[in-house]
Short mmCIF file of C-alpha atoms and ligand atoms in Angstrom, two decimals:
data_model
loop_
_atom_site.label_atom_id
_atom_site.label_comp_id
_atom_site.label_asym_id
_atom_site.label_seq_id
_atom_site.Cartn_x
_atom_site.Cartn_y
_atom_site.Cartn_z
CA UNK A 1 -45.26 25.59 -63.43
CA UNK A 2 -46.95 27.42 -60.51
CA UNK A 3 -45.59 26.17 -57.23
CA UNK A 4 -47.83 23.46 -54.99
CA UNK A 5 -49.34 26.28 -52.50
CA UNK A 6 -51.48 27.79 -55.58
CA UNK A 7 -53.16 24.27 -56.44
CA UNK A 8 -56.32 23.15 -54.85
CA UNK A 9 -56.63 19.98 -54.52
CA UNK A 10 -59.96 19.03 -54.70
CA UNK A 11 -59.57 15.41 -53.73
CA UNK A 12 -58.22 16.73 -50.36
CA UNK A 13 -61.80 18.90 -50.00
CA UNK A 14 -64.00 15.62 -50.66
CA UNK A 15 -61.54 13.29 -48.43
CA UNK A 16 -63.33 10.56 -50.35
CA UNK A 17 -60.76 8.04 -50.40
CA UNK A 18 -61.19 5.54 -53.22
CA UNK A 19 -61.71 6.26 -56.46
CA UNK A 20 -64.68 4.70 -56.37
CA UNK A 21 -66.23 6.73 -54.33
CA UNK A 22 -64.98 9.47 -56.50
CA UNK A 23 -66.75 8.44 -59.57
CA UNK A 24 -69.70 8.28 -57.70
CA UNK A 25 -69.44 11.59 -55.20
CA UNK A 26 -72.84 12.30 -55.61
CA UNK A 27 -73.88 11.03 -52.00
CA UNK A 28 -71.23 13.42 -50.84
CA UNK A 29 -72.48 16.53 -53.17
CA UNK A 30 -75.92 15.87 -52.04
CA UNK A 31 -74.63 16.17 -47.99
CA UNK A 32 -72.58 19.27 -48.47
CA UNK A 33 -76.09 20.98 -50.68
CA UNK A 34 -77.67 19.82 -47.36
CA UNK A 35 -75.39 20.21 -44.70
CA UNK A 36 -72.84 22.54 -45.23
CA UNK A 37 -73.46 24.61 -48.31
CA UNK A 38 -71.27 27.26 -48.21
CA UNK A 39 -68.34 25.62 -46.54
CA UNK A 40 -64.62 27.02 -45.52
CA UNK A 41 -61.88 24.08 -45.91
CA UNK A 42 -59.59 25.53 -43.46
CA UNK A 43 -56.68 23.58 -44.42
CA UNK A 44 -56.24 24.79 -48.28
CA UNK A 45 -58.37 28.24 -47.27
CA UNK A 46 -60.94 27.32 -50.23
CA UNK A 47 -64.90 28.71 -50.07
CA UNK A 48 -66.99 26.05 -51.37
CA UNK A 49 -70.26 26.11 -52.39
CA UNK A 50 -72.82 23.48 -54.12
CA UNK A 51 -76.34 25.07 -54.39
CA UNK A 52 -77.03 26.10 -57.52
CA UNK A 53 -78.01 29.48 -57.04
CA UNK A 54 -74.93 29.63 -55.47
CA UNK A 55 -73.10 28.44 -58.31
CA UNK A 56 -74.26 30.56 -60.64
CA UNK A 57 -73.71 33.41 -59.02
CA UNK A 58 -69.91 32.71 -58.26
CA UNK A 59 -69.34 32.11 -62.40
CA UNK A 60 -71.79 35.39 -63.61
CA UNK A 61 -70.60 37.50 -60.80
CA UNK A 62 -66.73 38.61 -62.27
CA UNK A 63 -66.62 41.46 -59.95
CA UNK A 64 -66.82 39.57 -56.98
CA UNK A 65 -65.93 36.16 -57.95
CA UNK A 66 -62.39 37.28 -60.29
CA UNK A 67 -61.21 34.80 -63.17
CA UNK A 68 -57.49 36.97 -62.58
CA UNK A 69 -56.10 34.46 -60.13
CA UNK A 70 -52.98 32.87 -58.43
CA UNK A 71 -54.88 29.75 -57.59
CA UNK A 72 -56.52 27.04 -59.29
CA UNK A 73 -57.19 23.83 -59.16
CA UNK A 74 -56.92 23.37 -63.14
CA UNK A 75 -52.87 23.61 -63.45
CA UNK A 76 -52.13 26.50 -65.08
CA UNK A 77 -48.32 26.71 -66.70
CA UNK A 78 -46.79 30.11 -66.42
CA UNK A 79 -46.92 30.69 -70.51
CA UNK A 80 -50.56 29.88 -70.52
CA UNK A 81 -51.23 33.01 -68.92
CA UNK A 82 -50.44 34.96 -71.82
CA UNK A 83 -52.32 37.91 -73.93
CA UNK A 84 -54.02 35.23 -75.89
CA UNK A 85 -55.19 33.45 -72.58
CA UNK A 86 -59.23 33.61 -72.41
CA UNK A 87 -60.06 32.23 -69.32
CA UNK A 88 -57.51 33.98 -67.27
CA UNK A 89 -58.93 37.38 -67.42
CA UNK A 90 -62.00 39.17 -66.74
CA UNK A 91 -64.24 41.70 -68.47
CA UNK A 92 -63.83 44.13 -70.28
CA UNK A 93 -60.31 42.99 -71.39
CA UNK A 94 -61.58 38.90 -71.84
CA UNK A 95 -64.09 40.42 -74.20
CA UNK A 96 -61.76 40.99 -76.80
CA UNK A 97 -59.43 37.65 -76.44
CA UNK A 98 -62.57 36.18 -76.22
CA UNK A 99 -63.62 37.75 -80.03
CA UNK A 100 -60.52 36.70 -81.10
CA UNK A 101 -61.74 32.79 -80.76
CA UNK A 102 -65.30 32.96 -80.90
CA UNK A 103 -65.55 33.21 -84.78
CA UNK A 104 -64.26 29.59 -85.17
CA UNK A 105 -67.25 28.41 -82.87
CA UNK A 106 -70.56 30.13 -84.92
CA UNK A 107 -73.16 27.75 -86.14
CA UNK A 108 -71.83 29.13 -89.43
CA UNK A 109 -68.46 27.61 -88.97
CA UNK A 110 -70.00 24.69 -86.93
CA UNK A 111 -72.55 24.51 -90.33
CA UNK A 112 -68.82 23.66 -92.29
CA UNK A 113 -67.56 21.39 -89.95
CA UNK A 114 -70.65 19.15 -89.91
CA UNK A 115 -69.23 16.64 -93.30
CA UNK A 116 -65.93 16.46 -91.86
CA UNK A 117 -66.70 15.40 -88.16
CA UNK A 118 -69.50 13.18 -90.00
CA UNK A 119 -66.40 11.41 -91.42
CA UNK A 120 -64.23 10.85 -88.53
CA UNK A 121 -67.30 9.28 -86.67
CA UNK A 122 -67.98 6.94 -89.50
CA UNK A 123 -64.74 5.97 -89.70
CA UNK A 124 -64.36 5.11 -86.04
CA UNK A 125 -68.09 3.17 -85.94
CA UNK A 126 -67.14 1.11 -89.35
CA UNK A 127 -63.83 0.25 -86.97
CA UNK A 128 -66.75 -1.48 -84.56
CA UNK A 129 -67.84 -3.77 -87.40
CA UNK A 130 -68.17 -7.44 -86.85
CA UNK A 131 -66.46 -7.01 -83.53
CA UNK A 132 -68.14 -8.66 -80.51
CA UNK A 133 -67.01 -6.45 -77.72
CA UNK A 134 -65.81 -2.94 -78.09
CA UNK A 135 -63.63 -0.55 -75.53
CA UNK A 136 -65.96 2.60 -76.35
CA UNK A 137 -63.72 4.86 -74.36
CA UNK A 138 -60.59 3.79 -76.32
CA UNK A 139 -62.23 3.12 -79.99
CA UNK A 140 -65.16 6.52 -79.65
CA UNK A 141 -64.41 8.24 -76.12
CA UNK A 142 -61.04 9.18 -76.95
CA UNK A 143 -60.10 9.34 -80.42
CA UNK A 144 -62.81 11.24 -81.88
CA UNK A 145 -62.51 14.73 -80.02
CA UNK A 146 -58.12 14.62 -80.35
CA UNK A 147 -58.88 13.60 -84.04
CA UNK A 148 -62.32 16.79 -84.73
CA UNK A 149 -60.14 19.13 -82.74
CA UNK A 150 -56.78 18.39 -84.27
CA UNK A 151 -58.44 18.66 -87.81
CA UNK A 152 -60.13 21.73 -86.78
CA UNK A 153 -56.78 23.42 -85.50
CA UNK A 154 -55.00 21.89 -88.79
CA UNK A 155 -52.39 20.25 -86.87
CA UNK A 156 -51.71 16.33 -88.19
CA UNK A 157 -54.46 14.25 -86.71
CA UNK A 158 -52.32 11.51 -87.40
CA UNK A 159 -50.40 13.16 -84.40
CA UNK A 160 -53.70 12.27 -82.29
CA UNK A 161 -51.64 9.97 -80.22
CA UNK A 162 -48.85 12.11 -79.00
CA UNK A 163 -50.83 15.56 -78.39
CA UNK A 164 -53.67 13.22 -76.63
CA UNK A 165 -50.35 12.07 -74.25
CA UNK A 166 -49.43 15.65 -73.39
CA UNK A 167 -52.96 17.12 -72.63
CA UNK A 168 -53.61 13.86 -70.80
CA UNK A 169 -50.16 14.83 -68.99
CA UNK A 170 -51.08 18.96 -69.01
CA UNK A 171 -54.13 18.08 -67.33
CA UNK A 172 -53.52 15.76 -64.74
CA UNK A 173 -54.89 16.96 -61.36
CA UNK A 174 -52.17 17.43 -58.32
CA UNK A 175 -52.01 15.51 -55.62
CA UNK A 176 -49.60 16.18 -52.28
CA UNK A 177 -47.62 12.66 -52.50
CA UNK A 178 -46.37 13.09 -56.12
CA UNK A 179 -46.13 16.15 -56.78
CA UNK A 180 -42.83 16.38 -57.74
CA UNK A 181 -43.43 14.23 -59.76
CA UNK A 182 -46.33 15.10 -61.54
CA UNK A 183 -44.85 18.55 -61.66
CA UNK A 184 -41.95 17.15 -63.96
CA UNK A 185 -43.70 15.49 -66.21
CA UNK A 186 -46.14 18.70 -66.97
CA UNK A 187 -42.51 20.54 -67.90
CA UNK A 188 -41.66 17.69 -69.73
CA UNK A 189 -45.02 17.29 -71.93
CA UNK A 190 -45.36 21.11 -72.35
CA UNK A 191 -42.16 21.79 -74.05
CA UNK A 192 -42.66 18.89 -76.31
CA UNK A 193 -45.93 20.16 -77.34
CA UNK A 194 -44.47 23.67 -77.98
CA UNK A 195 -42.13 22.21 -79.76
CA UNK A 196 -44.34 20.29 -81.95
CA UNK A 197 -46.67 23.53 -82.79
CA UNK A 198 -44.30 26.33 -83.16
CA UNK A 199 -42.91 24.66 -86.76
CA UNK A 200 -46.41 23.84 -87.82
CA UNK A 201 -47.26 28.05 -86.62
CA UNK A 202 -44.42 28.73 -88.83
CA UNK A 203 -46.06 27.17 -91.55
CA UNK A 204 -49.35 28.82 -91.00
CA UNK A 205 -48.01 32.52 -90.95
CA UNK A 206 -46.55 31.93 -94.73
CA UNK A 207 -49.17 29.46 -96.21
CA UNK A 208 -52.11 29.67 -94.41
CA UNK A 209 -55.16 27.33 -95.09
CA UNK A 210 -58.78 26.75 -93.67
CA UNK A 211 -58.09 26.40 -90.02
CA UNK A 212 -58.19 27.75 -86.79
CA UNK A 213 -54.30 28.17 -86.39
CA UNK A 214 -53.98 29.79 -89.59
CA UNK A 215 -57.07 32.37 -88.44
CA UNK A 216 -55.06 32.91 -85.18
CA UNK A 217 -51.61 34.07 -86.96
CA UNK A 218 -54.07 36.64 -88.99
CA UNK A 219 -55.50 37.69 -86.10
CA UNK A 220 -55.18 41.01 -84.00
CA UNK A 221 -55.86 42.24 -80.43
CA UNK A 222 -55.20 45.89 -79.64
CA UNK A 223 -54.30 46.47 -83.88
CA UNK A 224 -51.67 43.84 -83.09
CA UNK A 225 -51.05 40.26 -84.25
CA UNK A 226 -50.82 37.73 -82.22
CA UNK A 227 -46.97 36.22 -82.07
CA UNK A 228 -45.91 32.78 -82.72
CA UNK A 229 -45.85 31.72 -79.23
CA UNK A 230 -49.38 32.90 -78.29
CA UNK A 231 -50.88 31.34 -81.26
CA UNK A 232 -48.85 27.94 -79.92
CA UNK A 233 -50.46 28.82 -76.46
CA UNK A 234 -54.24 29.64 -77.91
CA UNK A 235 -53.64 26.18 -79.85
CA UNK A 236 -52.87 23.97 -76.43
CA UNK A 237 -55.52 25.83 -74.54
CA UNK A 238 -58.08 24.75 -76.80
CA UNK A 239 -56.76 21.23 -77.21
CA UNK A 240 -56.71 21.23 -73.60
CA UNK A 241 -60.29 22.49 -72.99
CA UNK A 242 -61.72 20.46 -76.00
CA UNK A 243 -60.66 17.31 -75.47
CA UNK A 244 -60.75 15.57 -71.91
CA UNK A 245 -64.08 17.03 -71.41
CA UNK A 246 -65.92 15.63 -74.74
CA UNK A 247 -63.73 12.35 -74.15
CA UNK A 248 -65.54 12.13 -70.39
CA UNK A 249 -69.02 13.50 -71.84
CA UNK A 250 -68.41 10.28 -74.17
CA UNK A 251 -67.63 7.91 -71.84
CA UNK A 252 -70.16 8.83 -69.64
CA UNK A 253 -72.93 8.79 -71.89
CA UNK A 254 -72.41 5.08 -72.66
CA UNK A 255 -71.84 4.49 -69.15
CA UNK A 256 -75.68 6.12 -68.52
CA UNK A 257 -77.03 4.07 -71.32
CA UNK A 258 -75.61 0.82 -69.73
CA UNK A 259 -75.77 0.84 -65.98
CA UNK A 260 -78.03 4.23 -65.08
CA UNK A 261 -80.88 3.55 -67.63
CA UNK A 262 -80.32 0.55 -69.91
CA UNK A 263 -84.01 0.72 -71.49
CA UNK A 264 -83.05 4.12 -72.72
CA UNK A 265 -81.20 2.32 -75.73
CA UNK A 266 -84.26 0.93 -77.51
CA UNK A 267 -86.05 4.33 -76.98
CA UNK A 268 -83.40 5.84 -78.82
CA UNK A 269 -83.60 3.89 -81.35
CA UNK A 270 -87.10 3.97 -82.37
CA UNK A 271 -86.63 8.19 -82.19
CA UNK A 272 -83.26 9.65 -82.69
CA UNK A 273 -84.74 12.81 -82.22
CA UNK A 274 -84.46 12.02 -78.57
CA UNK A 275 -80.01 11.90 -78.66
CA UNK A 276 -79.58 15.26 -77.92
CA UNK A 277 -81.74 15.03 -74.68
CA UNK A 278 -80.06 12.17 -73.67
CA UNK A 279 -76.67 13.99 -73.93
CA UNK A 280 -77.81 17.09 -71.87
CA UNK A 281 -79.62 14.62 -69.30
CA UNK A 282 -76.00 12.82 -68.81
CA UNK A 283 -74.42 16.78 -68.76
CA UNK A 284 -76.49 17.07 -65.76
CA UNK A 285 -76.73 14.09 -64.07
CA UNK A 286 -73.02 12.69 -64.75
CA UNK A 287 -70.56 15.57 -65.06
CA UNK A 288 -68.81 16.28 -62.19
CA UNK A 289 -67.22 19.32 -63.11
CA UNK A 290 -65.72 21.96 -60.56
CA UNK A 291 -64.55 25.84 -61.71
CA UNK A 292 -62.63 28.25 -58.93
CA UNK A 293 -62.14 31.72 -58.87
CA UNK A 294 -60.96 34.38 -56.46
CA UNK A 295 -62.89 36.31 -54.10
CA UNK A 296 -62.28 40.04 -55.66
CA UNK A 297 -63.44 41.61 -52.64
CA UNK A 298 -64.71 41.42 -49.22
CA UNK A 299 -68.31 39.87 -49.41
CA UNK A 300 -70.73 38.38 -46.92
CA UNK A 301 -73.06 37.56 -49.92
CA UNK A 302 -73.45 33.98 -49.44
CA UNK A 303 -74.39 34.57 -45.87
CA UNK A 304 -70.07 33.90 -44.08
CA UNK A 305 -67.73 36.68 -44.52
CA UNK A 306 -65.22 35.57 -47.22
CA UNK A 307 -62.22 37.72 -47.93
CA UNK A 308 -60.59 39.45 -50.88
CA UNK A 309 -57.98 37.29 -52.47
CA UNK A 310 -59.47 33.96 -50.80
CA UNK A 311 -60.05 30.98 -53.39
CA UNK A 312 -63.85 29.55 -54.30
CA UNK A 313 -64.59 26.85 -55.46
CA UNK A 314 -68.42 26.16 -57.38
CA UNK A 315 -69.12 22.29 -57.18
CA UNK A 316 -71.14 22.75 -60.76
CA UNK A 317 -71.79 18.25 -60.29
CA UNK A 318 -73.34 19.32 -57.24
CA UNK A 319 -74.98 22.28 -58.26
CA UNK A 320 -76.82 19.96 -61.32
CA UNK A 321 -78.04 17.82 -58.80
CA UNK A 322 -80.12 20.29 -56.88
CA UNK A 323 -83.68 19.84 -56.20
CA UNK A 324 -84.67 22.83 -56.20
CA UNK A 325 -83.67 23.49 -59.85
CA UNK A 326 -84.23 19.62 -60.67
CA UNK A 327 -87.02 17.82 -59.21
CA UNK A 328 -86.05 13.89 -57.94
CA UNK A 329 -82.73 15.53 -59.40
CA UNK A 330 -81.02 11.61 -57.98
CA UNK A 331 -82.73 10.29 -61.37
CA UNK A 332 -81.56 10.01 -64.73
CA UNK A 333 -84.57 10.91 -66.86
CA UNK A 334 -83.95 12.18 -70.40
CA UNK A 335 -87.47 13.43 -70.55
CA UNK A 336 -86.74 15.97 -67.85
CA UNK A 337 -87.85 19.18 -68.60
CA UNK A 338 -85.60 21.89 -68.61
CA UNK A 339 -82.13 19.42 -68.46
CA UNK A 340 -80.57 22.02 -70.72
CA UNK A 341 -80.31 24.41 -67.47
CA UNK A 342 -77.61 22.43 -66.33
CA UNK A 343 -74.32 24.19 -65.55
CA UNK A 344 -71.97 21.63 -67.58
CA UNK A 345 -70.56 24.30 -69.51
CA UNK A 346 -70.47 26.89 -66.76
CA UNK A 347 -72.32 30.25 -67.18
CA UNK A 348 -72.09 33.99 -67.48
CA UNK A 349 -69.13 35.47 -69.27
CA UNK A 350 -67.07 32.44 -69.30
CA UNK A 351 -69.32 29.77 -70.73
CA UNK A 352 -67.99 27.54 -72.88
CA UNK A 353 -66.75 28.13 -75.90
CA UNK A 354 -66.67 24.82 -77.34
CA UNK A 355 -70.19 23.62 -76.30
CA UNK A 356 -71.93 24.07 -79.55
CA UNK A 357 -68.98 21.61 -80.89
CA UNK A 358 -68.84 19.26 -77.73
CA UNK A 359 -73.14 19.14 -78.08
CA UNK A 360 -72.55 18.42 -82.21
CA UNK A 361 -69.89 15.73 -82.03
CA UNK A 362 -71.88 13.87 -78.84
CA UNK A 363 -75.19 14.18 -80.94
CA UNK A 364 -73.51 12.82 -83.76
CA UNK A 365 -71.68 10.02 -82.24
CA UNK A 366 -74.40 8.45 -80.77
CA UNK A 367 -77.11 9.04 -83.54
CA UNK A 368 -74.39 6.98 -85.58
CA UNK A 369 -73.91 4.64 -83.15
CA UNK A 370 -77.31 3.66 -82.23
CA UNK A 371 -78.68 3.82 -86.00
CA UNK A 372 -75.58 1.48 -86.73
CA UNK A 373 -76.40 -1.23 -83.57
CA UNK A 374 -79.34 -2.89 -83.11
CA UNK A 375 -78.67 -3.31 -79.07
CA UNK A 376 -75.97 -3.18 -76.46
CA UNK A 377 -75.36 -4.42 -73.47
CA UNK A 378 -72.58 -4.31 -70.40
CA UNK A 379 -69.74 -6.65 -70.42
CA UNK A 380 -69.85 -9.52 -67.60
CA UNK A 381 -67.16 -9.17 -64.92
CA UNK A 382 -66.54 -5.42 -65.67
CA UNK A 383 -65.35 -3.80 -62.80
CA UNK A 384 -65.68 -0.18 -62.68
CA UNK A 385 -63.32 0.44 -59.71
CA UNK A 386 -60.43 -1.11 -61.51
CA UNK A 387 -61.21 1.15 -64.62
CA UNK A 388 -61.12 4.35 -63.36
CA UNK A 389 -58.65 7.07 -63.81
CA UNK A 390 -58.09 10.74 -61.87
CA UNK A 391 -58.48 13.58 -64.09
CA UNK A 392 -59.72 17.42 -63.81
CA UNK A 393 -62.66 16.98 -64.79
CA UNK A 394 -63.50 14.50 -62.04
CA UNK A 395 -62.91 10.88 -62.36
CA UNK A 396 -62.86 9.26 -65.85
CA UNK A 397 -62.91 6.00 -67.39
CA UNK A 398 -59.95 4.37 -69.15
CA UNK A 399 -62.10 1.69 -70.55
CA UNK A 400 -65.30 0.91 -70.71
CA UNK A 401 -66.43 -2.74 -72.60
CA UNK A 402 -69.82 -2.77 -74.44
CA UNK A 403 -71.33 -5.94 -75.84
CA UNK A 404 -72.45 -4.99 -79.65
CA UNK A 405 -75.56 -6.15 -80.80
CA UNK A 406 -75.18 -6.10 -84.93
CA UNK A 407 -77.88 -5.82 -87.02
CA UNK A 408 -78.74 -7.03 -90.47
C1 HEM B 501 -68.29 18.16 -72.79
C2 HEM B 501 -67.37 18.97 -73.18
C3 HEM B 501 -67.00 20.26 -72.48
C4 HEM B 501 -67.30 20.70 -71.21
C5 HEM B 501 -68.10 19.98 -70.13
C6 HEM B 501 -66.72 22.01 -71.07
C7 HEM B 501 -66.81 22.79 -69.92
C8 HEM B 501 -66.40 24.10 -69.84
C9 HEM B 501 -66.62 24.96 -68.70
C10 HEM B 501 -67.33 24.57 -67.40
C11 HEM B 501 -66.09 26.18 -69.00
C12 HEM B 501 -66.13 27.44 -68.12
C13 HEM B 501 -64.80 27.77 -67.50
C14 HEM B 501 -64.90 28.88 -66.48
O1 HEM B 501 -65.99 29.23 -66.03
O2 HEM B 501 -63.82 29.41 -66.10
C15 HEM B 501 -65.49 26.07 -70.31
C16 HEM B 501 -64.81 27.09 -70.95
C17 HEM B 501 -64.18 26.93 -72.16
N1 HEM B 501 -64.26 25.85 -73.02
FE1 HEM B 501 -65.26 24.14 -72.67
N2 HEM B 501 -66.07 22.33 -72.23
C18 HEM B 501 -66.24 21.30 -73.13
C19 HEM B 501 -65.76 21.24 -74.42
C20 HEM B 501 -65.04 22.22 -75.05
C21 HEM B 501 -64.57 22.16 -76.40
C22 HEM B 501 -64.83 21.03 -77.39
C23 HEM B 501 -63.85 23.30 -76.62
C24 HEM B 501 -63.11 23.78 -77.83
C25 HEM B 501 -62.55 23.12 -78.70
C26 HEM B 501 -63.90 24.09 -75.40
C27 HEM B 501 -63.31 25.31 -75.22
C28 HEM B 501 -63.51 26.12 -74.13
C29 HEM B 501 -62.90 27.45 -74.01
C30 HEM B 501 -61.97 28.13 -75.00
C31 HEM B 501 -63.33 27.94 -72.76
C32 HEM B 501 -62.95 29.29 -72.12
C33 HEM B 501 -64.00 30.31 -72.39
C34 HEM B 501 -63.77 31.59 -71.64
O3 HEM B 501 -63.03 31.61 -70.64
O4 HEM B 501 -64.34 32.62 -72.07
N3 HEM B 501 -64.65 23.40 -74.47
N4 HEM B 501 -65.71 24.81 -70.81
#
């Protein structure tokens, strides 16, 4: 594992100090966008910056914003930076890793996958039959992207559970008190999970089938193959990437449908051609994402002189909240023109890889879901404060109760 100086700690930048004010930070995003938009935290020697120009600039710019870097505030263990790495490099090399991966992600391949992610959400919404109340993050939020991404890999998904408990583990932030700690139990999870791939590589290399591990063991970079351990490595990047995120996109489009806009619901269901701008709407408006590079040389281009080698960090939440991009930005409003310009995903070279999927198996979730229910409503009592849970990707919820409505 990298050692505590090359985290940022992102918590320690907001100083928000509840995590309820963390699942709502947009007050604070909103005063540094006013305030302080390009802003120097002194103590971890971290740029900031939350306009969205801004932004955009820091994740399209790869000569002066660098993806090669020391620091980060996603923890990055030492064997993920290998050959097969995609993030962790820039252009022209990341071109070619990132070849290596695309092919799996084509709206051809997507095309394939449609029937068989289909399946798992039907199988998870028949679970929700007759049932009065259902945890949405626990029976939808969380098993469907471990179970679409495990399938897609070819790895067991009836292993969802335990590689769901080491990328929960591989992608818990830092913090200063237990870091020790937390430190341990990332060694801990990430030689399990190596140990539970490498057989299953094995397998691949002799007897490969339709899958994204077995394309990874044919696959060359430079006129070479990729060995055992960087297909293991490829394989927990993407579960890694893949599944937190699309578990908090989940989560966080019921939580929009209950609390930020609960009319939204019966709109949806008299035109489910309106899902997939509800989905990009909650992209924007709840997705408090932040990516970091490293300043790649000496630039005064955001107005302050930063310095080669110094970290950045682009608030992309903020950034999706900006009015100049996003008129009365504060307001969740599926009908918004131009949502899809959000910066969810990131941009430039680096964008993500997995959004066609993430986009397919949120469209299809909730087009099941809402076809299935007549209505829905928010549980009495529920306390979101008590429900909330640190992760990367901002805060995320470890449950989340929704009253089911059934029809017919
Ligand atoms: C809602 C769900 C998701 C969100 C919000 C999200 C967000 C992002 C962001 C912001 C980046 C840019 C990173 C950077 O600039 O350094 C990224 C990259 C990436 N994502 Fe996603 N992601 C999601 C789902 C997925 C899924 C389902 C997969 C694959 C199974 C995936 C695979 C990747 C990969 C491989 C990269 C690295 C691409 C590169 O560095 O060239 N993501 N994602």
């Amino acid at each position: 594992m990298n050692g505590k100086r090359q985290m940022i700690l992102l918590n320690e930048i907001m100083k928000l100090n509840t995590k309820e004010a963390g699942w709502e930070p947009y007050a604070w995003y909103k005063e540094m966008r006013d305030n302080n938009p390009v802003y120097f935290d002194a103590e971890q020697e971290v740029w900031n910056v939350f306009l969205y120009d801004h932004v955009k600039q820091v994740l399209f710019d790869h000569e002066l914003f660098s993806n090669k870097k020391q620091r980060s505030l996603i923890p990055i263990p030492d064997r993920l930076e290998s050959r097969s790495n995609v993030n962790l490099v820039d252009p022209p090399e990341h071109r070619k890793r990132r070849a290596l991966l695309s092919q799996a992600f084509t709206p051809r391949s997507l095309k394939e996958w449609e029937p068989r992610i289909q399946d798992i959400v039907d199988e998870l919404i028949a679970d929700m039959e007759g049932v009065p109340t259902v945890d949405i993050v626990q029976k939808l939020a969380i098993p469907l992207p471990v179970t679409v991404i495990a399938d897609l890999l070819g790895v067991p998904s009836k292993d969802r559970r335990l590689i769901k408990g080491w990328s929960d583990i591989l992608f818990l932030p830092y913090n200063t008190e237990d870091y020790a700690d937390i430190d341990m139990r990332k060694g801990i999870a990430m030689k399990a999970f190596v140990e539970y791939l490498y057989p299953i590589v094995l397998e691949k290399r002799q007897h490969p089938e339709d899958d994204i591990l077995s394309d990874l063991t044919k696959a060359e970079l430079d006129g070479e193959r990729l060995t055992d351990e960087e297909v293991v490595m490829s394989a927990i990047g993407l579960l890694g990437a893949g599944n937190e995120t699309t578990t908090t996109l989940l989560s966080n489009i019921f939580y929009s449908m209950l609390y930020d806009q609960p009319n939204v619901y019966q709109e949806l269901r008299s035109d489910l051609t309106l899902v997939p701008k509800l989905v990009e709407e909650v992209l924007r408006f709840r997705f408090p994402a932040s990516m970091d590079r490293r300043v790649a040389q000496d630039t005064n281009v955001f107005g302050p002189q930063m310095k080669e080698g110094q970290a950045i960090v682009a608030w992309i939440g903020a950034a999706n909240r900006d009015e100049s991009q996003f008129p009365n930005a504060e307001v969740f409003d599926i009908h918004r023109p131009g949502n899809q310009r959000h910066l969810a995903f990131g941009a430039g070279p680096h964008f993500c890889l997995g959004a066609p999927l993430a986009r397919m198996e949120a469209n299809m979730a909730i087009a099941s879901f809402v076809k299935r229910f007549a209505d829905m409503d928010q549980a009495k009592g529920f306390d979101v404060g008590k429900h909330i849970t640190e992760s990367i990707a901002g805060m995320s919820l470890t449950s989340l109760p929704v009253v089911l409505k059934h029809s017919g």
